Amino acid sequence: RDWEGRDVNQIGRQPPLSSNKAETHFPRLRKATGIRYDQMLYFDDCIWYDHCAMVASGCREKDSGRGVVTIETPDGLGEKEWRAGLQKFADSVNA
């Protein structure tokens, strides 16, 4: 929370966010940045819920039908996972 008294936490379920990342996190990111869903890459280390499936199915562009590229990282994000994510993203762009 505190950065000179301002709330800067944009992780988790703190309002205006919720547990459904497809309904809150990613629409906010898209609106704030102007980056389309099909140009986003998401790594998730959650082991108790499949956020990747939620985001992949819930955050798609209407014109292309493509959405956020997701990578599960249950053991954390290391170089191997990073490279796998970049490759999966490249494959999706070239599909």
N, CA, C and O atoms as a Tinker XYZ file with bonds, in Angstrom:
   380  protein
     1  N      0.826000   -1.174000    0.000000    73     2
     2  CA     0.000000    0.000000    0.000000    64     1     3
     3  C      0.866000    1.230000    0.000000    63     2     4     5
     4  O      0.815000    1.822000   -1.078000    81     3
     5  N      1.524000    1.696000    0.761000    73     3     6
     6  CA     2.064000    3.042000    0.860000    64     5     7
     7  C      3.175000    3.405000   -0.099000    63     6     8     9
     8  O      4.241000    2.790000   -0.101000    81     7
     9  N      2.922000    4.381000   -0.888000    73     7    10
    10  CA     3.938000    5.079000   -1.657000    64     9    11
    11  C      3.602000    6.536000   -1.487000    63    10    12    13
    12  O      2.786000    7.093000   -2.221000    81    11
    13  N      4.241000    7.150000   -0.507000    73    11    14
    14  CA     3.945000    8.528000   -0.128000    64    13    15
    15  C      2.459000    8.708000    0.178000    63    14    16    17
    16  O      1.847000    9.705000   -0.205000    81    15
    17  N      1.895000    7.723000    0.876000    73    15    18
    18  CA     0.507000    7.806000    1.294000    64    17    19
    19  C     -0.514000    7.403000    0.252000    63    18    20    21
    20  O     -1.715000    7.435000    0.519000    81    19
    21  N     -0.058000    7.025000   -0.935000    73    19    22
    22  CA    -0.986000    6.629000   -1.999000    64    21    23
    23  C     -1.053000    5.119000   -2.100000    63    22    24    25
    24  O     -0.055000    4.436000   -1.868000    81    23
    25  N     -2.188000    4.604000   -2.434000    73    23    26
    26  CA    -2.383000    3.169000   -2.637000    64    25    27
    27  C     -1.922000    2.813000   -4.041000    63    26    28    29
    28  O     -2.545000    3.228000   -5.018000    81    27
    29  N     -0.849000    2.058000   -4.156000    73    27    30
    30  CA    -0.316000    1.679000   -5.457000    64    29    31
    31  C     -0.464000    0.191000   -5.727000    63    30    32    33
    32  O      0.024000   -0.300000   -6.746000    81    31
    33  N     -1.117000   -0.527000   -4.848000    73    31    34
    34  CA    -1.276000   -1.967000   -4.999000    64    33    35
    35  C     -2.294000   -2.284000   -6.086000    63    34    36    37
    36  O     -3.470000   -1.943000   -5.961000    81    35
    37  N     -1.848000   -2.927000   -7.136000    73    35    38
    38  CA    -2.739000   -3.338000   -8.220000    64    37    39
    39  C     -2.658000   -4.852000   -8.399000    63    38    40    41
    40  O     -2.831000   -5.368000   -9.503000    81    39
    41  N     -2.396000   -5.546000   -7.312000    73    39    42
    42  CA    -2.268000   -6.998000   -7.335000    64    41    43
    43  C     -3.351000   -7.582000   -6.447000    63    42    44    45
    44  O     -3.730000   -6.986000   -5.439000    81    43
    45  N     -3.846000   -8.751000   -6.826000    73    43    46
    46  CA    -4.792000   -9.460000   -5.971000    64    45    47
    47  C     -6.231000   -9.071000   -6.201000    63    46    48    49
    48  O     -6.680000   -8.931000   -7.338000    81    47
    49  N     -6.948000   -8.900000   -5.111000    73    47    50
    50  CA    -8.399000   -8.677000   -5.172000    64    49    51
    51  C     -8.812000   -7.343000   -4.603000    63    50    52    53
    52  O    -10.000000   -7.108000   -4.384000    81    51
    53  N     -7.877000   -6.479000   -4.362000    73    51    54
    54  CA    -8.186000   -5.182000   -3.790000    64    53    55
    55  C     -9.024000   -4.379000   -4.769000    63    54    56    57
    56  O     -8.645000   -4.262000   -5.934000    81    55
    57  N    -10.158000   -3.816000   -4.336000    73    55    58
    58  CA   -10.966000   -3.024000   -5.253000    64    57    59
    59  C    -10.138000   -1.915000   -5.893000    63    58    60    61
    60  O     -9.319000   -1.292000   -5.218000    81    59
    61  N    -10.335000   -1.666000   -7.151000    73    59    62
    62  CA   -11.411000   -2.146000   -8.009000    64    61    63
    63  C    -11.153000   -3.504000   -8.649000    63    62    64    65
    64  O    -11.904000   -3.912000   -9.534000    81    63
    65  N    -10.122000   -4.207000   -8.230000    73    63    66
    66  CA    -9.836000   -5.539000   -8.771000    64    65    67
    67  C    -10.689000   -6.583000   -8.076000    63    66    68    69
    68  O    -11.306000   -6.309000   -7.047000    81    67
    69  N    -10.720000   -7.789000   -8.647000    73    67    70
    70  CA   -11.451000   -8.895000   -8.046000    64    69    71
    71  C    -10.671000  -10.174000   -8.301000    63    70    72    73
    72  O     -9.599000  -10.138000   -8.905000    81    71
    73  N    -11.193000  -11.289000   -7.852000    73    71    74
    74  CA   -10.525000  -12.568000   -8.103000    64    73    75
    75  C    -10.624000  -12.977000   -9.571000    63    74    76    77
    76  O     -9.850000  -13.815000  -10.034000    81    75
    77  N    -11.569000  -12.394000  -10.303000    73    75    78
    78  CA   -11.718000  -12.711000  -11.719000    64    77    79
    79  C    -10.889000  -11.737000  -12.553000    63    78    80    81
    80  O    -11.345000  -10.647000  -12.898000    81    79
    81  N     -9.669000  -12.152000  -12.868000    73    79    82
    82  CA    -8.746000  -11.292000  -13.597000    64    81    83
    83  C     -9.256000  -10.923000  -14.993000    63    82    84    85
    84  O     -8.920000   -9.862000  -15.519000    81    83
    85  N    -10.064000  -11.795000  -15.586000    73    83    86
    86  CA   -10.612000  -11.519000  -16.917000    64    85    87
    87  C    -11.641000  -10.390000  -16.880000    63    86    88    89
    88  O    -11.864000   -9.721000  -17.889000    81    87
    89  N    -12.259000  -10.180000  -15.738000    73    87    90
    90  CA   -13.279000   -9.125000  -15.629000    64    89    91
    91  C    -12.724000   -7.813000  -15.099000    63    90    92    93
    92  O    -13.302000   -6.755000  -15.346000    81    91
    93  N    -11.612000   -7.863000  -14.373000    73    91    94
    94  CA   -11.116000   -6.630000  -13.764000    64    93    95
    95  C     -9.685000   -6.287000  -14.177000    63    94    96    97
    96  O     -9.457000   -5.227000  -14.761000    81    95
    97  N     -8.728000   -7.147000  -13.892000    73    95    98
    98  CA    -7.326000   -6.822000  -14.137000    64    97    99
    99  C     -7.050000   -6.481000  -15.603000    63    98   100   101
   100  O     -6.522000   -5.413000  -15.912000    81    99
   101  N     -7.407000   -7.385000  -16.485000    73    99   102
   102  CA    -7.035000   -7.210000  -17.890000    64   101   103
   103  C     -7.828000   -6.119000  -18.594000    63   102   104   105
   104  O     -7.238000   -5.393000  -19.393000    81   103
   105  N     -9.123000   -5.955000  -18.354000    73   103   106
   106  CA    -9.804000   -4.803000  -18.948000    64   105   107
   107  C     -9.200000   -3.470000  -18.483000    63   106   108   109
   108  O     -9.114000   -2.521000  -19.263000    81   107
   109  N     -8.784000   -3.401000  -17.215000    73   107   110
   110  CA    -8.143000   -2.170000  -16.714000    64   109   111
   111  C     -6.799000   -1.942000  -17.402000    63   110   112   113
   112  O     -6.471000   -0.817000  -17.779000    81   111
   113  N     -6.024000   -3.018000  -17.563000    73   111   114
   114  CA    -4.742000   -2.892000  -18.260000    64   113   115
   115  C     -4.946000   -2.432000  -19.700000    63   114   116   117
   116  O     -4.232000   -1.559000  -20.195000    81   115
   117  N     -5.935000   -3.037000  -20.367000    73   115   118
   118  CA    -6.201000   -2.684000  -21.768000    64   117   119
   119  C     -6.602000   -1.222000  -21.890000    63   118   120   121
   120  O     -6.125000   -0.505000  -22.769000    81   119
   121  N     -7.484000   -0.791000  -20.995000    73   119   122
   122  CA    -7.948000    0.593000  -21.029000    64   121   123
   123  C     -6.810000    1.572000  -20.711000    63   122   124   125
   124  O     -6.681000    2.604000  -21.370000    81   123
   125  N     -5.997000    1.257000  -19.719000    73   123   126
   126  CA    -4.928000    2.161000  -19.297000    64   125   127
   127  C     -3.796000    2.253000  -20.315000    63   126   128   129
   128  O     -3.169000    3.303000  -20.456000    81   127
   129  N     -3.533000    1.157000  -21.024000    73   127   130
   130  CA    -2.379000    1.128000  -21.919000    64   129   131
   131  C     -2.725000    1.217000  -23.396000    63   130   132   133
   132  O     -1.889000    1.614000  -24.207000    81   131
   133  N     -3.959000    0.848000  -23.754000    73   131   134
   134  CA    -4.333000    0.789000  -25.162000    64   133   135
   135  C     -3.800000   -0.449000  -25.858000    63   134   136   137
   136  O     -3.916000   -0.574000  -27.077000    81   135
   137  N     -3.215000   -1.368000  -25.094000    73   135   138
   138  CA    -2.663000   -2.596000  -25.677000    64   137   139
   139  C     -3.777000   -3.629000  -25.807000    63   138   140   141
   140  O     -4.488000   -3.924000  -24.847000    81   139
   141  N     -3.911000   -4.167000  -27.005000    73   139   142
   142  CA    -4.947000   -5.168000  -27.266000    64   141   143
   143  C     -4.646000   -6.451000  -26.494000    63   142   144   145
   144  O     -3.493000   -6.738000  -26.173000    81   143
   145  N     -5.693000   -7.215000  -26.202000    73   143   146
   146  CA    -5.516000   -8.498000  -25.519000    64   145   147
   147  C     -4.595000   -9.427000  -26.307000    63   146   148   149
   148  O     -3.778000  -10.142000  -25.727000    81   147
   149  N     -4.734000   -9.411000  -27.625000    73   147   150
   150  CA    -3.932000  -10.334000  -28.429000    64   149   151
   151  C     -2.477000   -9.890000  -28.561000    63   150   152   153
   152  O     -1.700000  -10.502000  -29.294000    81   151
   153  N     -2.115000   -8.829000  -27.853000    73   151   154
   154  CA    -0.727000   -8.378000  -27.791000    64   153   155
   155  C     -0.171000   -8.491000  -26.369000    63   154   156   157
   156  O      0.890000   -7.944000  -26.068000    81   155
   157  N     -0.887000   -9.198000  -25.503000    73   155   158
   158  CA    -0.475000   -9.354000  -24.110000    64   157   159
   159  C      0.020000  -10.765000  -23.833000    63   158   160   161
   160  O     -0.456000  -11.738000  -24.417000    81   159
   161  N      0.988000  -10.850000  -22.927000    73   159   162
   162  CA     1.546000  -12.114000  -22.467000    64   161   163
   163  C      1.442000  -12.123000  -20.948000    63   162   164   165
   164  O      1.893000  -11.187000  -20.287000    81   163
   165  N      0.853000  -13.169000  -20.397000    73   163   166
   166  CA     0.562000  -13.248000  -18.962000    64   165   167
   167  C      1.189000  -14.496000  -18.368000    63   166   168   169
   168  O      0.950000  -15.605000  -18.846000    81   167
   169  N      1.987000  -14.318000  -17.330000    73   167   170
   170  CA     2.578000  -15.414000  -16.571000    64   169   171
   171  C      1.859000  -15.483000  -15.234000    63   170   172   173
   172  O      1.654000  -14.457000  -14.586000    81   171
   173  N      1.473000  -16.689000  -14.814000    73   171   174
   174  CA     0.767000  -16.822000  -13.542000    64   173   175
   175  C      1.335000  -17.985000  -12.741000    63   174   176   177
   176  O      1.474000  -19.096000  -13.252000    81   175
   177  N      1.661000  -17.716000  -11.477000    73   175   178
   178  CA     2.227000  -18.744000  -10.609000    64   177   179
   179  C      1.208000  -19.342000   -9.635000    63   178   180   181
   180  O      1.579000  -20.093000   -8.733000    81   179
   181  N     -0.043000  -19.017000   -9.813000    73   179   182
   182  CA    -1.083000  -19.525000   -8.917000    64   181   183
   183  C     -1.207000  -21.046000   -9.048000    63   182   184   185
   184  O     -1.260000  -21.577000  -10.157000    81   183
   185  N     -1.253000  -21.739000   -7.910000    73   183   186
   186  CA    -1.383000  -23.199000   -7.938000    64   185   187
   187  C     -2.753000  -23.679000   -7.459000    63   186   188   189
   188  O     -3.025000  -24.880000   -7.484000    81   187
   189  N     -3.609000  -22.772000   -7.028000    73   187   190
   190  CA    -4.911000  -23.194000   -6.528000    64   189   191
   191  C     -6.072000  -22.825000   -7.446000    63   190   192   193
   192  O     -7.210000  -23.210000   -7.175000    81   191
   193  N     -5.810000  -22.085000   -8.529000    73   191   194
   194  CA    -6.873000  -21.730000   -9.458000    64   193   195
   195  C     -6.253000  -21.492000  -10.832000    63   194   196   197
   196  O     -5.119000  -21.026000  -10.937000    81   195
   197  N     -6.993000  -21.810000  -11.863000    73   195   198
   198  CA    -6.470000  -21.681000  -13.222000    64   197   199
   199  C     -6.794000  -20.301000  -13.806000    63   198   200   201
   200  O     -7.691000  -20.153000  -14.636000    81   199
   201  N     -6.042000  -19.305000  -13.352000    73   199   202
   202  CA    -6.237000  -17.957000  -13.868000    64   201   203
   203  C     -5.914000  -17.866000  -15.351000    63   202   204   205
   204  O     -6.516000  -17.077000  -16.079000    81   203
   205  N     -4.961000  -18.677000  -15.794000    73   203   206
   206  CA    -4.591000  -18.639000  -17.213000    64   205   207
   207  C     -5.784000  -18.984000  -18.097000    63   206   208   209
   208  O     -6.034000  -18.304000  -19.092000    81   207
   209  N     -6.516000  -20.026000  -17.744000    73   207   210
   210  CA    -7.694000  -20.406000  -18.534000    64   209   211
   211  C     -8.752000  -19.313000  -18.483000    63   210   212   213
   212  O     -9.391000  -19.014000  -19.492000    81   211
   213  N     -8.936000  -18.716000  -17.308000    73   211   214
   214  CA    -9.919000  -17.644000  -17.144000    64   213   215
   215  C     -9.581000  -16.464000  -18.043000    63   214   216   217
   216  O    -10.452000  -15.926000  -18.725000    81   215
   217  N     -8.331000  -16.069000  -18.042000    73   215   218
   218  CA    -7.902000  -14.916000  -18.834000    64   217   219
   219  C     -7.915000  -15.249000  -20.327000    63   218   220   221
   220  O     -8.378000  -14.451000  -21.142000    81   219
   221  N     -7.409000  -16.419000  -20.678000    73   219   222
   222  CA    -7.352000  -16.815000  -22.097000    64   221   223
   223  C     -8.737000  -16.876000  -22.720000    63   222   224   225
   224  O     -8.913000  -16.495000  -23.877000    81   223
   225  N     -9.713000  -17.346000  -21.971000    73   223   226
   226  CA   -11.065000  -17.463000  -22.533000    64   225   227
   227  C    -11.869000  -16.174000  -22.397000    63   226   228   229
   228  O    -12.759000  -15.918000  -23.207000    81   227
   229  N    -11.572000  -15.359000  -21.388000    73   227   230
   230  CA   -12.385000  -14.179000  -21.124000    64   229   231
   231  C    -11.888000  -12.885000  -21.724000    63   230   232   233
   232  O    -12.616000  -11.893000  -21.756000    81   231
   233  N    -10.651000  -12.883000  -22.202000    73   231   234
   234  CA   -10.065000  -11.640000  -22.726000    64   233   235
   235  C     -9.639000  -11.847000  -24.172000    63   234   236   237
   236  O     -8.473000  -12.114000  -24.463000    81   235
   237  N    -10.608000  -11.718000  -25.067000    73   235   238
   238  CA   -10.367000  -11.928000  -26.496000    64   237   239
   239  C    -10.820000  -10.704000  -27.268000    63   238   240   241
   240  O    -11.766000  -10.016000  -26.886000    81   239
   241  N    -10.121000  -10.451000  -28.360000    73   239   242
   242  CA   -10.505000   -9.345000  -29.234000    64   241   243
   243  C    -11.678000   -9.770000  -30.111000    63   242   244   245
   244  O    -11.700000  -10.887000  -30.629000    81   243
   245  N    -12.634000   -8.895000  -30.272000    73   243   246
   246  CA   -13.815000   -9.223000  -31.078000    64   245   247
   247  C    -13.482000   -9.362000  -32.552000    63   246   248   249
   248  O    -14.068000  -10.195000  -33.242000    81   247
   249  N    -12.548000   -8.557000  -33.044000    73   247   250
   250  CA   -12.264000   -8.593000  -34.477000    64   249   251
   251  C    -11.423000   -9.798000  -34.895000    63   250   252   253
   252  O    -11.583000  -10.299000  -36.008000    81   251
   253  N    -10.540000  -10.267000  -34.033000    73   251   254
   254  CA    -9.657000  -11.377000  -34.409000    64   253   255
   255  C     -9.994000  -12.687000  -33.705000    63   254   256   257
   256  O     -9.610000  -13.762000  -34.166000    81   255
   257  N    -10.709000  -12.595000  -32.592000    73   255   258
   258  CA   -10.994000  -13.785000  -31.790000    64   257   259
   259  C     -9.797000  -14.252000  -30.976000    63   258   260   261
   260  O     -9.891000  -15.226000  -30.229000    81   259
   261  N     -8.672000  -13.558000  -31.121000    73   259   262
   262  CA    -7.472000  -13.923000  -30.382000    64   261   263
   263  C     -7.427000  -13.187000  -29.055000    63   262   264   265
   264  O     -8.010000  -12.114000  -28.898000    81   263
   265  N     -6.718000  -13.788000  -28.098000    73   263   266
   266  CA    -6.664000  -13.174000  -26.785000    64   265   267
   267  C     -5.283000  -13.195000  -26.168000    63   266   268   269
   268  O     -4.270000  -13.368000  -26.846000    81   267
   269  N     -5.277000  -13.015000  -24.869000    73   267   270
   270  CA    -4.044000  -12.984000  -24.091000    64   269   271
   271  C     -3.352000  -14.343000  -24.183000    63   270   272   273
   272  O     -3.994000  -15.382000  -24.033000    81   271
   273  N     -2.061000  -14.331000  -24.426000    73   271   274
   274  CA    -1.254000  -15.553000  -24.390000    64   273   275
   275  C     -0.878000  -15.766000  -22.931000    63   274   276   277
   276  O     -0.389000  -14.849000  -22.270000    81   275
   277  N     -1.105000  -16.973000  -22.431000    73   275   278
   278  CA    -0.881000  -17.245000  -21.019000    64   277   279
   279  C      0.110000  -18.386000  -20.812000    63   278   280   281
   280  O      0.190000  -19.315000  -21.616000    81   279
   281  N      0.857000  -18.295000  -19.723000    73   279   282
   282  CA     1.819000  -19.324000  -19.337000    64   281   283
   283  C      1.679000  -19.568000  -17.840000    63   282   284   285
   284  O      1.775000  -18.638000  -17.040000    81   283
   285  N      1.454000  -20.815000  -17.469000    73   283   286
   286  CA     1.427000  -21.173000  -16.051000    64   285   287
   287  C      2.852000  -21.370000  -15.552000    63   286   288   289
   288  O      3.660000  -22.037000  -16.199000    81   287
   289  N      3.152000  -20.790000  -14.404000    73   287   290
   290  CA     4.485000  -20.904000  -13.809000    64   289   291
   291  C      4.357000  -21.312000  -12.342000    63   290   292   293
   292  O      4.686000  -20.521000  -11.457000    81   291
   293  N      3.885000  -22.533000  -12.066000    73   291   294
   294  CA     3.618000  -22.941000  -10.686000    64   293   295
   295  C      4.857000  -22.941000   -9.788000    63   294   296   297
   296  O      4.732000  -22.857000   -8.567000    81   295
   297  N      6.031000  -23.032000  -10.373000    73   295   298
   298  CA     7.265000  -23.012000   -9.582000    64   297   299
   299  C      7.965000  -21.660000   -9.656000    63   298   300   301
   300  O      9.125000  -21.537000   -9.263000    81   299
   301  N      7.267000  -20.650000  -10.158000    73   299   302
   302  CA     7.843000  -19.329000  -10.281000    64   301   303
   303  C      8.319000  -19.056000  -11.699000    63   302   304   305
   304  O      8.347000  -19.949000  -12.546000    81   303
   305  N      8.684000  -17.831000  -11.936000    73   303   306
   306  CA     9.113000  -17.405000  -13.258000    64   305   307
   307  C     10.634000  -17.377000  -13.327000    63   306   308   309
   308  O     11.289000  -16.555000  -12.687000    81   307
   309  N     11.172000  -18.282000  -14.108000    73   307   310
   310  CA    12.607000  -18.327000  -14.344000    64   309   311
   311  C     12.878000  -18.114000  -15.823000    63   310   312   313
   312  O     11.964000  -17.862000  -16.608000    81   311
   313  N     14.138000  -18.220000  -16.187000    73   311   314
   314  CA    14.501000  -18.000000  -17.581000    64   313   315
   315  C     13.805000  -18.992000  -18.511000    63   314   316   317
   316  O     13.366000  -18.619000  -19.599000    81   315
   317  N     13.703000  -20.245000  -18.093000    73   315   318
   318  CA    13.055000  -21.272000  -18.923000    64   317   319
   319  C     11.603000  -20.897000  -19.216000    63   318   320   321
   320  O     11.151000  -20.988000  -20.357000    81   319
   321  N     10.883000  -20.479000  -18.189000    73   319   322
   322  CA     9.476000  -20.099000  -18.352000    64   321   323
   323  C      9.347000  -18.823000  -19.189000    63   322   324   325
   324  O      8.450000  -18.694000  -20.023000    81   323
   325  N     10.260000  -17.892000  -18.947000    73   323   326
   326  CA    10.271000  -16.638000  -19.719000    64   325   327
   327  C     10.427000  -16.929000  -21.203000    63   326   328   329
   328  O      9.677000  -16.409000  -22.030000    81   327
   329  N     11.408000  -17.766000  -21.534000    73   327   330
   330  CA    11.647000  -18.100000  -22.942000    64   329   331
   331  C     10.465000  -18.864000  -23.542000    63   330   332   333
   332  O     10.098000  -18.637000  -24.695000    81   331
   333  N      9.873000  -19.764000  -22.765000    73   331   334
   334  CA     8.701000  -20.507000  -23.245000    64   333   335
   335  C      7.547000  -19.541000  -23.528000    63   334   336   337
   336  O      6.830000  -19.702000  -24.516000    81   335
   337  N      7.370000  -18.551000  -22.669000    73   335   338
   338  CA     6.330000  -17.556000  -22.886000    64   337   339
   339  C      6.567000  -16.730000  -24.133000    63   338   340   341
   340  O      5.643000  -16.483000  -24.908000    81   339
   341  N      7.808000  -16.304000  -24.327000    73   339   342
   342  CA     8.128000  -15.531000  -25.527000    64   341   343
   343  C      7.894000  -16.353000  -26.791000    63   342   344   345
   344  O      7.406000  -15.831000  -27.793000    81   343
   345  N      8.239000  -17.637000  -26.743000    73   343   346
   346  CA     8.025000  -18.499000  -27.909000    64   345   347
   347  C      6.539000  -18.703000  -28.177000    63   346   348   349
   348  O      6.093000  -18.645000  -29.323000    81   347
   349  N      5.775000  -18.942000  -27.111000    73   347   350
   350  CA     4.322000  -19.127000  -27.274000    64   349   351
   351  C      3.685000  -17.858000  -27.832000    63   350   352   353
   352  O      2.785000  -17.931000  -28.670000    81   351
   353  N      4.144000  -16.704000  -27.374000    73   351   354
   354  CA     3.624000  -15.436000  -27.879000    64   353   355
   355  C      3.973000  -15.278000  -29.361000    63   354   356   357
   356  O      3.115000  -14.924000  -30.169000    81   355
   357  N      5.235000  -15.542000  -29.713000    73   355   358
   358  CA     5.656000  -15.445000  -31.115000    64   357   359
   359  C      4.846000  -16.381000  -31.994000    63   358   360   361
   360  O      4.438000  -16.008000  -33.094000    81   359
   361  N      4.612000  -17.591000  -31.514000    73   359   362
   362  CA     3.811000  -18.557000  -32.279000    64   361   363
   363  C      2.395000  -18.039000  -32.481000    63   362   364   365
   364  O      1.824000  -18.210000  -33.558000    81   363
   365  N      1.824000  -17.413000  -31.468000    73   363   366
   366  CA     0.440000  -16.918000  -31.582000    64   365   367
   367  C      0.359000  -15.757000  -32.575000    63   366   368   369
   368  O     -0.621000  -15.635000  -33.309000    81   367
   369  N      1.371000  -14.918000  -32.596000    73   367   370
   370  CA     1.388000  -13.766000  -33.503000    64   369   371
   371  C      1.529000  -14.244000  -34.944000    63   370   372   373
   372  O      0.952000  -13.658000  -35.861000    81   371
   373  N      2.293000  -15.302000  -35.134000    73   371   374
   374  CA     2.543000  -15.826000  -36.490000    64   373   375
   375  C      1.500000  -16.843000  -36.953000    63   374   376   377
   376  O      1.580000  -17.354000  -38.070000    81   375
   377  N      0.529000  -17.134000  -36.100000    73   375   378
   378  CA    -0.498000  -18.133000  -36.469000    64   377   379
   379  C     -1.487000  -17.578000  -37.467000    63   378   380
   380  O     -2.408000  -18.282000  -37.880000    81   379
